[in-house]
């Protein structure tokens, strides 16, 4: 029988009360064990970091990855992670980028708590049990890789997007039944990676239809304290209004150690280099995103940051299988 490691990382799934507040993990795990299918070989673990997922950062996900990799050394190969929905897409993409095809991993969560207000029994109406059972079934039957299981949809983790704040059908992405060619190399997380990730500064700037002079001012404001990675979310296929001053401003940021990546703010589809966007991006010497969604771009930027220390190295290795 396949041995499944069920890792609890907090979120609405493990909350009680009105308004909702989390139960301490040591009190929640026994309640969780009561609803697990008896025919499966499941062992429960508590993630190194338990918090509201809106407060989760790269450090929390790297610690989770480290836990999974340590459990792999103990012959676990099947993992289900319970995580809050606010940053579930980011967690999913990060695990996919770092674990690759090294294990069977399914993340899930819920829009409603597992337990009632008092925490004494399961909630009368909840999607928590359904999502958990679906994830447990999916991890045992799906091919190796990382997935998000939610509302009877199994999604490739790198493509996950939260599309609704409250509905049970909360996530979109490429269905796991559809072929997604991925060549992610697994990355063994060490303590120095977790320490370095604490300083990771990634800023996403979504273009608005404002005068180009204002766009330039916004970019120049970053020059005092530039991030490690600046993601420019353009219109359509990545289009932005540019001139020589804007490109010069981008060059200044790059010279200060800021890697600049162009993507689109459109949720689905990729950048099309047949448009005018191609010429100015070469002049500006910025990186063009080849990722499968915004969360995947965040995860790739994090991995690049941990591996490389200069903007030139980002350019040289961006299209490697990282």
mmCIF file of C-alpha atoms in Angstrom:
data_model
loop_
_atom_site.group_PDB
_atom_site.id
_atom_site.type_symbol
_atom_site.label_atom_id
_atom_site.label_comp_id
_atom_site.label_asym_id
_atom_site.label_seq_id
_atom_site.Cartn_x
_atom_site.Cartn_y
_atom_site.Cartn_z
ATOM 1 C CA UNK A 1 0.000 0.000 0.000
ATOM 2 C CA UNK A 2 1.290 3.453 -0.928
ATOM 3 C CA UNK A 3 2.428 5.466 2.084
ATOM 4 C CA UNK A 4 1.065 9.037 1.936
ATOM 5 C CA UNK A 5 2.504 11.903 3.954
ATOM 6 C CA UNK A 6 -0.265 14.415 4.719
ATOM 7 C CA UNK A 7 1.266 17.778 5.636
ATOM 8 C CA UNK A 8 -0.834 20.415 7.366
ATOM 9 C CA UNK A 9 0.165 24.040 6.764
ATOM 10 C CA UNK A 10 -2.816 25.971 8.103
ATOM 11 C CA UNK A 11 -5.375 28.058 6.266
ATOM 12 C CA UNK A 12 -9.167 28.205 6.381
ATOM 13 C CA UNK A 13 -9.209 24.392 6.365
ATOM 14 C CA UNK A 14 -8.105 24.350 10.026
ATOM 15 C CA UNK A 15 -9.995 27.353 11.405
ATOM 16 C CA UNK A 16 -12.913 27.596 13.826
ATOM 17 C CA UNK A 17 -15.018 30.351 15.421
ATOM 18 C CA UNK A 18 -16.679 33.531 14.199
ATOM 19 C CA UNK A 19 -14.671 35.319 12.954
ATOM 20 C CA UNK A 20 -12.425 32.474 11.868
ATOM 21 C CA UNK A 21 -9.199 31.820 13.719
ATOM 22 C CA UNK A 22 -6.784 28.885 13.414
ATOM 23 C CA UNK A 23 -6.668 25.995 15.867
ATOM 24 C CA UNK A 24 -3.193 25.096 17.144
ATOM 25 C CA UNK A 25 -1.861 22.351 14.899
ATOM 26 C CA UNK A 26 -1.439 19.883 17.769
ATOM 27 C CA UNK A 27 -5.173 20.200 18.487
ATOM 28 C CA UNK A 28 -6.256 20.101 14.866
ATOM 29 C CA UNK A 29 -4.354 16.996 13.728
ATOM 30 C CA UNK A 30 -6.408 14.575 15.903
ATOM 31 C CA UNK A 31 -9.600 16.097 14.462
ATOM 32 C CA UNK A 32 -8.173 15.753 10.956
ATOM 33 C CA UNK A 33 -7.272 12.110 11.526
ATOM 34 C CA UNK A 34 -10.905 11.337 12.349
ATOM 35 C CA UNK A 35 -12.019 12.110 8.791
ATOM 36 C CA UNK A 36 -9.217 10.340 6.897
ATOM 37 C CA UNK A 37 -10.159 7.322 4.749
ATOM 38 C CA UNK A 38 -9.392 4.135 6.645
ATOM 39 C CA UNK A 39 -8.313 2.209 3.546
ATOM 40 C CA UNK A 40 -5.327 4.499 2.922
ATOM 41 C CA UNK A 41 -1.945 4.428 4.643
ATOM 42 C CA UNK A 42 -1.669 8.065 5.743
ATOM 43 C CA UNK A 43 0.672 9.666 8.253
ATOM 44 C CA UNK A 44 0.094 13.269 9.308
ATOM 45 C CA UNK A 45 2.844 15.866 9.640
ATOM 46 C CA UNK A 46 2.851 19.506 10.685
ATOM 47 C CA UNK A 47 4.630 21.908 8.361
ATOM 48 C CA UNK A 48 7.521 23.912 9.846
ATOM 49 C CA UNK A 49 5.510 27.107 9.394
ATOM 50 C CA UNK A 50 1.789 27.368 10.236
ATOM 51 C CA UNK A 51 0.222 30.729 9.440
ATOM 52 C CA UNK A 52 -2.471 32.485 7.474
ATOM 53 C CA UNK A 53 -1.406 31.968 3.885
ATOM 54 C CA UNK A 54 -1.646 35.689 3.116
ATOM 55 C CA UNK A 55 1.445 36.017 5.332
ATOM 56 C CA UNK A 56 3.342 33.142 3.692
ATOM 57 C CA UNK A 57 6.599 33.885 1.890
ATOM 58 C CA UNK A 58 9.337 32.047 0.041
ATOM 59 C CA UNK A 59 10.918 31.053 3.348
ATOM 60 C CA UNK A 60 7.802 29.120 4.406
ATOM 61 C CA UNK A 61 7.594 27.235 1.100
ATOM 62 C CA UNK A 62 11.288 26.403 1.081
ATOM 63 C CA UNK A 63 10.936 24.974 4.595
ATOM 64 C CA UNK A 64 8.006 22.904 3.341
ATOM 65 C CA UNK A 65 10.079 21.671 0.398
ATOM 66 C CA UNK A 66 12.907 20.804 2.762
ATOM 67 C CA UNK A 67 10.484 18.765 4.897
ATOM 68 C CA UNK A 68 9.248 16.903 1.804
ATOM 69 C CA UNK A 69 12.810 16.205 0.666
ATOM 70 C CA UNK A 70 13.741 14.924 4.129
ATOM 71 C CA UNK A 71 10.704 12.628 4.107
ATOM 72 C CA UNK A 72 11.757 11.349 0.699
ATOM 73 C CA UNK A 73 14.928 10.099 2.353
ATOM 74 C CA UNK A 74 12.613 8.061 4.603
ATOM 75 C CA UNK A 75 10.970 6.460 1.558
ATOM 76 C CA UNK A 76 7.923 8.714 1.307
ATOM 77 C CA UNK A 77 7.083 9.490 -2.318
ATOM 78 C CA UNK A 78 3.429 10.565 -2.057
ATOM 79 C CA UNK A 79 2.560 13.904 -0.449
ATOM 80 C CA UNK A 80 -0.640 15.863 0.103
ATOM 81 C CA UNK A 81 -0.299 19.406 1.443
ATOM 82 C CA UNK A 82 -3.172 21.316 3.084
ATOM 83 C CA UNK A 83 -2.568 25.027 2.522
ATOM 84 C CA UNK A 84 -4.528 28.284 2.711
ATOM 85 C CA UNK A 85 -6.092 29.465 -0.534
ATOM 86 C CA UNK A 86 -4.805 33.072 -0.558
ATOM 87 C CA UNK A 87 -1.347 32.090 -1.760
ATOM 88 C CA UNK A 88 -2.071 28.507 -2.760
ATOM 89 C CA UNK A 89 -1.163 29.226 -6.381
ATOM 90 C CA UNK A 90 2.235 30.607 -5.297
ATOM 91 C CA UNK A 91 2.886 27.623 -3.033
ATOM 92 C CA UNK A 92 1.913 25.235 -5.833
ATOM 93 C CA UNK A 93 4.156 26.907 -8.404
ATOM 94 C CA UNK A 94 7.095 27.082 -5.998
ATOM 95 C CA UNK A 95 6.848 23.395 -5.122
ATOM 96 C CA UNK A 96 6.632 22.552 -8.822
ATOM 97 C CA UNK A 97 9.737 24.600 -9.620
ATOM 98 C CA UNK A 98 11.816 23.065 -6.817
ATOM 99 C CA UNK A 99 10.540 19.483 -6.674
ATOM 100 C CA UNK A 100 10.015 18.959 -10.394
ATOM 101 C CA UNK A 101 9.243 15.319 -11.148
ATOM 102 C CA UNK A 102 10.998 13.973 -8.054
ATOM 103 C CA UNK A 103 7.819 12.989 -6.179
ATOM 104 C CA UNK A 104 4.031 12.757 -6.308
ATOM 105 C CA UNK A 105 2.719 15.958 -4.703
ATOM 106 C CA UNK A 106 -0.816 17.358 -4.532
ATOM 107 C CA UNK A 107 -1.745 20.604 -2.786
ATOM 108 C CA UNK A 108 -5.263 21.412 -1.653
ATOM 109 C CA UNK A 109 -7.204 23.657 0.693
ATOM 110 C CA UNK A 110 -10.762 24.801 1.239
ATOM 111 C CA UNK A 111 -12.992 27.838 1.103
ATOM 112 C CA UNK A 112 -14.808 26.660 4.251
ATOM 113 C CA UNK A 113 -13.380 25.164 7.463
ATOM 114 C CA UNK A 114 -13.396 21.449 8.179
ATOM 115 C CA UNK A 115 -14.847 21.923 11.673
ATOM 116 C CA UNK A 116 -17.862 23.719 13.100
ATOM 117 C CA UNK A 117 -17.669 26.987 15.023
ATOM 118 C CA UNK A 118 -16.832 25.297 18.324
ATOM 119 C CA UNK A 119 -14.383 22.851 16.744
ATOM 120 C CA UNK A 120 -16.182 19.833 18.192
ATOM 121 C CA UNK A 121 -17.323 18.201 14.960
ATOM 122 C CA UNK A 122 -17.160 18.544 11.205
ATOM 123 C CA UNK A 123 -18.958 21.515 9.696
ATOM 124 C CA UNK A 124 -22.388 20.845 8.215
ATOM 125 C CA UNK A 125 -21.437 22.567 4.950
ATOM 126 C CA UNK A 126 -17.794 22.417 3.929
ATOM 127 C CA UNK A 127 -15.712 21.723 0.861
ATOM 128 C CA UNK A 128 -12.766 20.657 3.049
ATOM 129 C CA UNK A 129 -13.546 16.916 3.195
ATOM 130 C CA UNK A 130 -14.383 16.720 -0.488
ATOM 131 C CA UNK A 131 -11.195 18.517 -1.527
ATOM 132 C CA UNK A 132 -9.058 16.410 0.812
ATOM 133 C CA UNK A 133 -10.484 13.106 -0.405
ATOM 134 C CA UNK A 134 -10.060 14.214 -4.002
ATOM 135 C CA UNK A 135 -6.423 15.161 -3.325
ATOM 136 C CA UNK A 136 -5.703 11.847 -1.594
ATOM 137 C CA UNK A 137 -7.158 9.945 -4.525
ATOM 138 C CA UNK A 138 -5.277 12.103 -7.027
ATOM 139 C CA UNK A 139 -1.871 11.696 -5.390
ATOM 140 C CA UNK A 140 -2.189 7.916 -5.520
ATOM 141 C CA UNK A 141 -3.306 7.737 -9.140
ATOM 142 C CA UNK A 142 -1.543 10.616 -10.929
ATOM 143 C CA UNK A 143 1.832 10.495 -12.606
ATOM 144 C CA UNK A 144 4.857 11.971 -10.884
ATOM 145 C CA UNK A 145 4.784 15.758 -10.529
ATOM 146 C CA UNK A 146 3.126 18.570 -8.560
ATOM 147 C CA UNK A 147 -0.597 19.344 -8.826
ATOM 148 C CA UNK A 148 -3.340 21.432 -7.259
ATOM 149 C CA UNK A 149 -6.570 19.612 -6.390
ATOM 150 C CA UNK A 150 -9.647 21.735 -5.825
ATOM 151 C CA UNK A 151 -13.369 21.304 -6.503
ATOM 152 C CA UNK A 152 -12.821 18.064 -8.449
ATOM 153 C CA UNK A 153 -10.272 19.710 -10.713
ATOM 154 C CA UNK A 154 -6.684 18.492 -10.848
ATOM 155 C CA UNK A 155 -4.499 21.292 -12.210
ATOM 156 C CA UNK A 156 -0.830 21.433 -13.156
ATOM 157 C CA UNK A 157 0.621 23.340 -10.215
ATOM 158 C CA UNK A 158 2.640 25.795 -12.306
ATOM 159 C CA UNK A 159 -0.501 27.052 -14.038
ATOM 160 C CA UNK A 160 -2.768 27.519 -11.009
ATOM 161 C CA UNK A 161 -4.649 30.795 -10.683
ATOM 162 C CA UNK A 162 -7.130 31.738 -7.980
ATOM 163 C CA UNK A 163 -10.077 33.099 -9.917
ATOM 164 C CA UNK A 164 -12.775 33.615 -7.286
ATOM 165 C CA UNK A 165 -12.614 34.899 -3.720
ATOM 166 C CA UNK A 166 -15.461 32.880 -2.192
ATOM 167 C CA UNK A 167 -16.878 30.239 -4.565
ATOM 168 C CA UNK A 168 -15.918 26.595 -4.119
ATOM 169 C CA UNK A 169 -14.786 26.443 -7.743
ATOM 170 C CA UNK A 170 -11.992 28.859 -6.920
ATOM 171 C CA UNK A 171 -9.052 27.863 -9.130
ATOM 172 C CA UNK A 172 -8.289 27.704 -12.826
ATOM 173 C CA UNK A 173 -5.352 26.289 -14.754
ATOM 174 C CA UNK A 174 -4.285 23.605 -17.212
ATOM 175 C CA UNK A 175 -6.022 20.323 -16.481
ATOM 176 C CA UNK A 176 -3.659 17.570 -15.388
ATOM 177 C CA UNK A 177 -5.138 15.316 -18.080
ATOM 178 C CA UNK A 178 -3.714 17.663 -20.704
ATOM 179 C CA UNK A 179 -0.085 17.155 -21.532
ATOM 180 C CA UNK A 180 2.221 19.801 -20.093
ATOM 181 C CA UNK A 181 5.842 19.380 -21.092
ATOM 182 C CA UNK A 182 7.964 20.253 -18.102
ATOM 183 C CA UNK A 183 11.623 19.618 -17.543
ATOM 184 C CA UNK A 184 11.979 21.095 -14.078
ATOM 185 C CA UNK A 185 15.165 20.024 -12.366
ATOM 186 C CA UNK A 186 14.637 19.354 -8.692
ATOM 187 C CA UNK A 187 16.580 21.602 -6.355
ATOM 188 C CA UNK A 188 17.656 20.362 -2.951
ATOM 189 C CA UNK A 189 16.890 23.085 -0.400
ATOM 190 C CA UNK A 190 19.564 23.768 2.199
ATOM 191 C CA UNK A 191 19.602 26.059 5.214
ATOM 192 C CA UNK A 192 21.578 28.721 3.360
ATOM 193 C CA UNK A 193 18.782 28.871 0.737
ATOM 194 C CA UNK A 194 16.198 29.489 3.441
ATOM 195 C CA UNK A 195 18.361 32.194 4.990
ATOM 196 C CA UNK A 196 18.951 33.882 1.629
ATOM 197 C CA UNK A 197 15.239 33.736 0.747
ATOM 198 C CA UNK A 198 14.419 35.901 3.761
ATOM 199 C CA UNK A 199 15.903 38.843 1.846
ATOM 200 C CA UNK A 200 14.273 38.050 -1.509
ATOM 201 C CA UNK A 201 12.630 41.214 -2.842
ATOM 202 C CA UNK A 202 10.404 40.707 -5.867
ATOM 203 C CA UNK A 203 8.166 43.534 -7.068
ATOM 204 C CA UNK A 204 5.428 43.268 -9.673
ATOM 205 C CA UNK A 205 4.438 46.491 -11.409
ATOM 206 C CA UNK A 206 1.173 46.262 -13.345
ATOM 207 C CA UNK A 207 1.059 48.863 -16.097
ATOM 208 C CA UNK A 208 -1.865 51.278 -15.970
ATOM 209 C CA UNK A 209 -3.097 53.497 -18.812
ATOM 210 C CA UNK A 210 -1.277 56.597 -17.614
ATOM 211 C CA UNK A 211 1.089 59.031 -19.329
ATOM 212 C CA UNK A 212 4.521 57.631 -20.059
ATOM 213 C CA UNK A 213 6.055 60.452 -18.002
ATOM 214 C CA UNK A 214 4.253 59.064 -14.947
ATOM 215 C CA UNK A 215 5.423 55.518 -15.754
ATOM 216 C CA UNK A 216 9.003 56.812 -15.802
ATOM 217 C CA UNK A 217 8.551 58.593 -12.458
ATOM 218 C CA UNK A 218 7.237 55.375 -10.928
ATOM 219 C CA UNK A 219 10.274 53.472 -12.168
ATOM 220 C CA UNK A 220 12.691 56.166 -10.996
ATOM 221 C CA UNK A 221 11.191 55.943 -7.508
ATOM 222 C CA UNK A 222 12.578 52.398 -7.362
ATOM 223 C CA UNK A 223 16.143 53.507 -7.938
ATOM 224 C CA UNK A 224 16.725 54.341 -4.279
ATOM 225 C CA UNK A 225 16.001 50.756 -3.202
ATOM 226 C CA UNK A 226 15.658 48.510 -6.269
ATOM 227 C CA UNK A 227 14.256 44.982 -5.813
ATOM 228 C CA UNK A 228 16.151 41.868 -6.838
ATOM 229 C CA UNK A 229 13.511 41.196 -9.482
ATOM 230 C CA UNK A 230 11.137 43.679 -11.090
ATOM 231 C CA UNK A 231 8.262 42.118 -13.006
ATOM 232 C CA UNK A 232 6.681 44.453 -15.539
ATOM 233 C CA UNK A 233 3.120 43.395 -16.351
ATOM 234 C CA UNK A 234 2.353 44.844 -19.752
ATOM 235 C CA UNK A 235 -0.889 45.007 -21.714
ATOM 236 C CA UNK A 236 -2.032 42.301 -24.119
ATOM 237 C CA UNK A 237 0.985 40.307 -25.230
ATOM 238 C CA UNK A 238 3.307 42.379 -23.053
ATOM 239 C CA UNK A 239 2.983 45.724 -24.808
ATOM 240 C CA UNK A 240 4.113 48.896 -23.052
ATOM 241 C CA UNK A 241 4.485 52.462 -24.263
ATOM 242 C CA UNK A 242 8.221 53.189 -24.225
ATOM 243 C CA UNK A 243 10.695 55.886 -25.160
ATOM 244 C CA UNK A 244 14.429 56.367 -24.732
ATOM 245 C CA UNK A 245 14.079 57.819 -21.216
ATOM 246 C CA UNK A 246 12.063 54.839 -19.991
ATOM 247 C CA UNK A 247 14.584 52.401 -21.461
ATOM 248 C CA UNK A 248 17.435 54.382 -19.893
ATOM 249 C CA UNK A 249 15.648 54.135 -16.527
ATOM 250 C CA UNK A 250 15.419 50.378 -16.921
ATOM 251 C CA UNK A 251 19.141 50.227 -17.720
ATOM 252 C CA UNK A 252 19.893 52.154 -14.529
ATOM 253 C CA UNK A 253 17.889 49.677 -12.451
ATOM 254 C CA UNK A 254 19.695 46.769 -14.090
ATOM 255 C CA UNK A 255 23.049 48.351 -13.316
ATOM 256 C CA UNK A 256 21.948 48.426 -9.663
ATOM 257 C CA UNK A 257 21.468 44.652 -9.649
ATOM 258 C CA UNK A 258 17.762 44.511 -10.507
ATOM 259 C CA UNK A 259 16.716 41.777 -12.940
ATOM 260 C CA UNK A 260 13.774 43.029 -15.034
ATOM 261 C CA UNK A 261 11.279 40.576 -16.493
ATOM 262 C CA UNK A 262 8.478 41.454 -18.893
ATOM 263 C CA UNK A 263 5.218 39.527 -18.698
ATOM 264 C CA UNK A 264 1.548 40.172 -19.396
ATOM 265 C CA UNK A 265 -1.183 41.098 -16.948
ATOM 266 C CA UNK A 266 -3.628 39.001 -18.983
ATOM 267 C CA UNK A 267 -4.345 35.820 -16.961
ATOM 268 C CA UNK A 268 -4.135 33.356 -19.840
ATOM 269 C CA UNK A 269 -1.854 33.243 -22.859
ATOM 270 C CA UNK A 270 1.778 34.155 -23.364
ATOM 271 C CA UNK A 271 3.842 37.007 -24.746
ATOM 272 C CA UNK A 272 3.885 37.132 -28.552
ATOM 273 C CA UNK A 273 7.192 38.391 -29.911
ATOM 274 C CA UNK A 274 5.766 39.092 -33.368
ATOM 275 C CA UNK A 275 4.458 42.431 -32.110
ATOM 276 C CA UNK A 276 6.366 45.671 -31.640
ATOM 277 C CA UNK A 277 7.218 44.546 -28.119
ATOM 278 C CA UNK A 278 10.106 42.527 -29.548
ATOM 279 C CA UNK A 279 12.322 45.388 -30.761
ATOM 280 C CA UNK A 280 12.283 47.565 -27.634
ATOM 281 C CA UNK A 281 12.800 44.647 -25.260
ATOM 282 C CA UNK A 282 16.033 43.795 -27.056
ATOM 283 C CA UNK A 283 17.139 47.421 -26.810
ATOM 284 C CA UNK A 284 16.214 47.492 -23.111
ATOM 285 C CA UNK A 285 17.933 44.121 -22.577
ATOM 286 C CA UNK A 286 15.174 42.829 -20.329
ATOM 287 C CA UNK A 287 14.149 39.227 -19.778
ATOM 288 C CA UNK A 288 11.017 37.919 -21.481
ATOM 289 C CA UNK A 289 8.920 35.630 -19.314
ATOM 290 C CA UNK A 290 8.508 32.072 -20.549
ATOM 291 C CA UNK A 291 6.476 31.017 -17.515
ATOM 292 C CA UNK A 292 3.036 29.441 -17.263
ATOM 293 C CA UNK A 293 1.433 32.064 -15.029
ATOM 294 C CA UNK A 294 2.261 34.833 -12.604
ATOM 295 C CA UNK A 295 2.826 32.495 -9.656
ATOM 296 C CA UNK A 296 5.138 30.384 -11.808
ATOM 297 C CA UNK A 297 7.086 33.533 -12.714
ATOM 298 C CA UNK A 298 7.461 34.361 -9.015
ATOM 299 C CA UNK A 299 8.703 30.827 -8.350
ATOM 300 C CA UNK A 300 11.211 30.963 -11.208
ATOM 301 C CA UNK A 301 12.497 34.358 -10.050
ATOM 302 C CA UNK A 302 12.993 32.930 -6.552
ATOM 303 C CA UNK A 303 14.926 29.959 -7.903
ATOM 304 C CA UNK A 304 17.096 32.235 -10.066
ATOM 305 C CA UNK A 305 17.764 34.478 -7.073
ATOM 306 C CA UNK A 306 18.961 31.527 -5.004
ATOM 307 C CA UNK A 307 21.192 30.231 -7.800
ATOM 308 C CA UNK A 308 22.666 33.405 -9.292
ATOM 309 C CA UNK A 309 23.948 36.669 -7.857
ATOM 310 C CA UNK A 310 24.140 38.970 -10.894
ATOM 311 C CA UNK A 311 21.749 40.254 -13.562
ATOM 312 C CA UNK A 312 24.113 38.954 -16.258
ATOM 313 C CA UNK A 313 23.805 35.449 -14.792
ATOM 314 C CA UNK A 314 20.002 35.735 -14.851
ATOM 315 C CA UNK A 315 20.196 36.585 -18.561
ATOM 316 C CA UNK A 316 22.649 33.779 -19.287
ATOM 317 C CA UNK A 317 20.624 31.097 -17.501
ATOM 318 C CA UNK A 318 17.000 32.276 -17.759
ATOM 319 C CA UNK A 319 16.093 29.786 -20.473
ATOM 320 C CA UNK A 320 17.945 26.877 -18.892
ATOM 321 C CA UNK A 321 15.786 24.084 -17.504
ATOM 322 C CA UNK A 322 15.487 25.703 -14.085
#
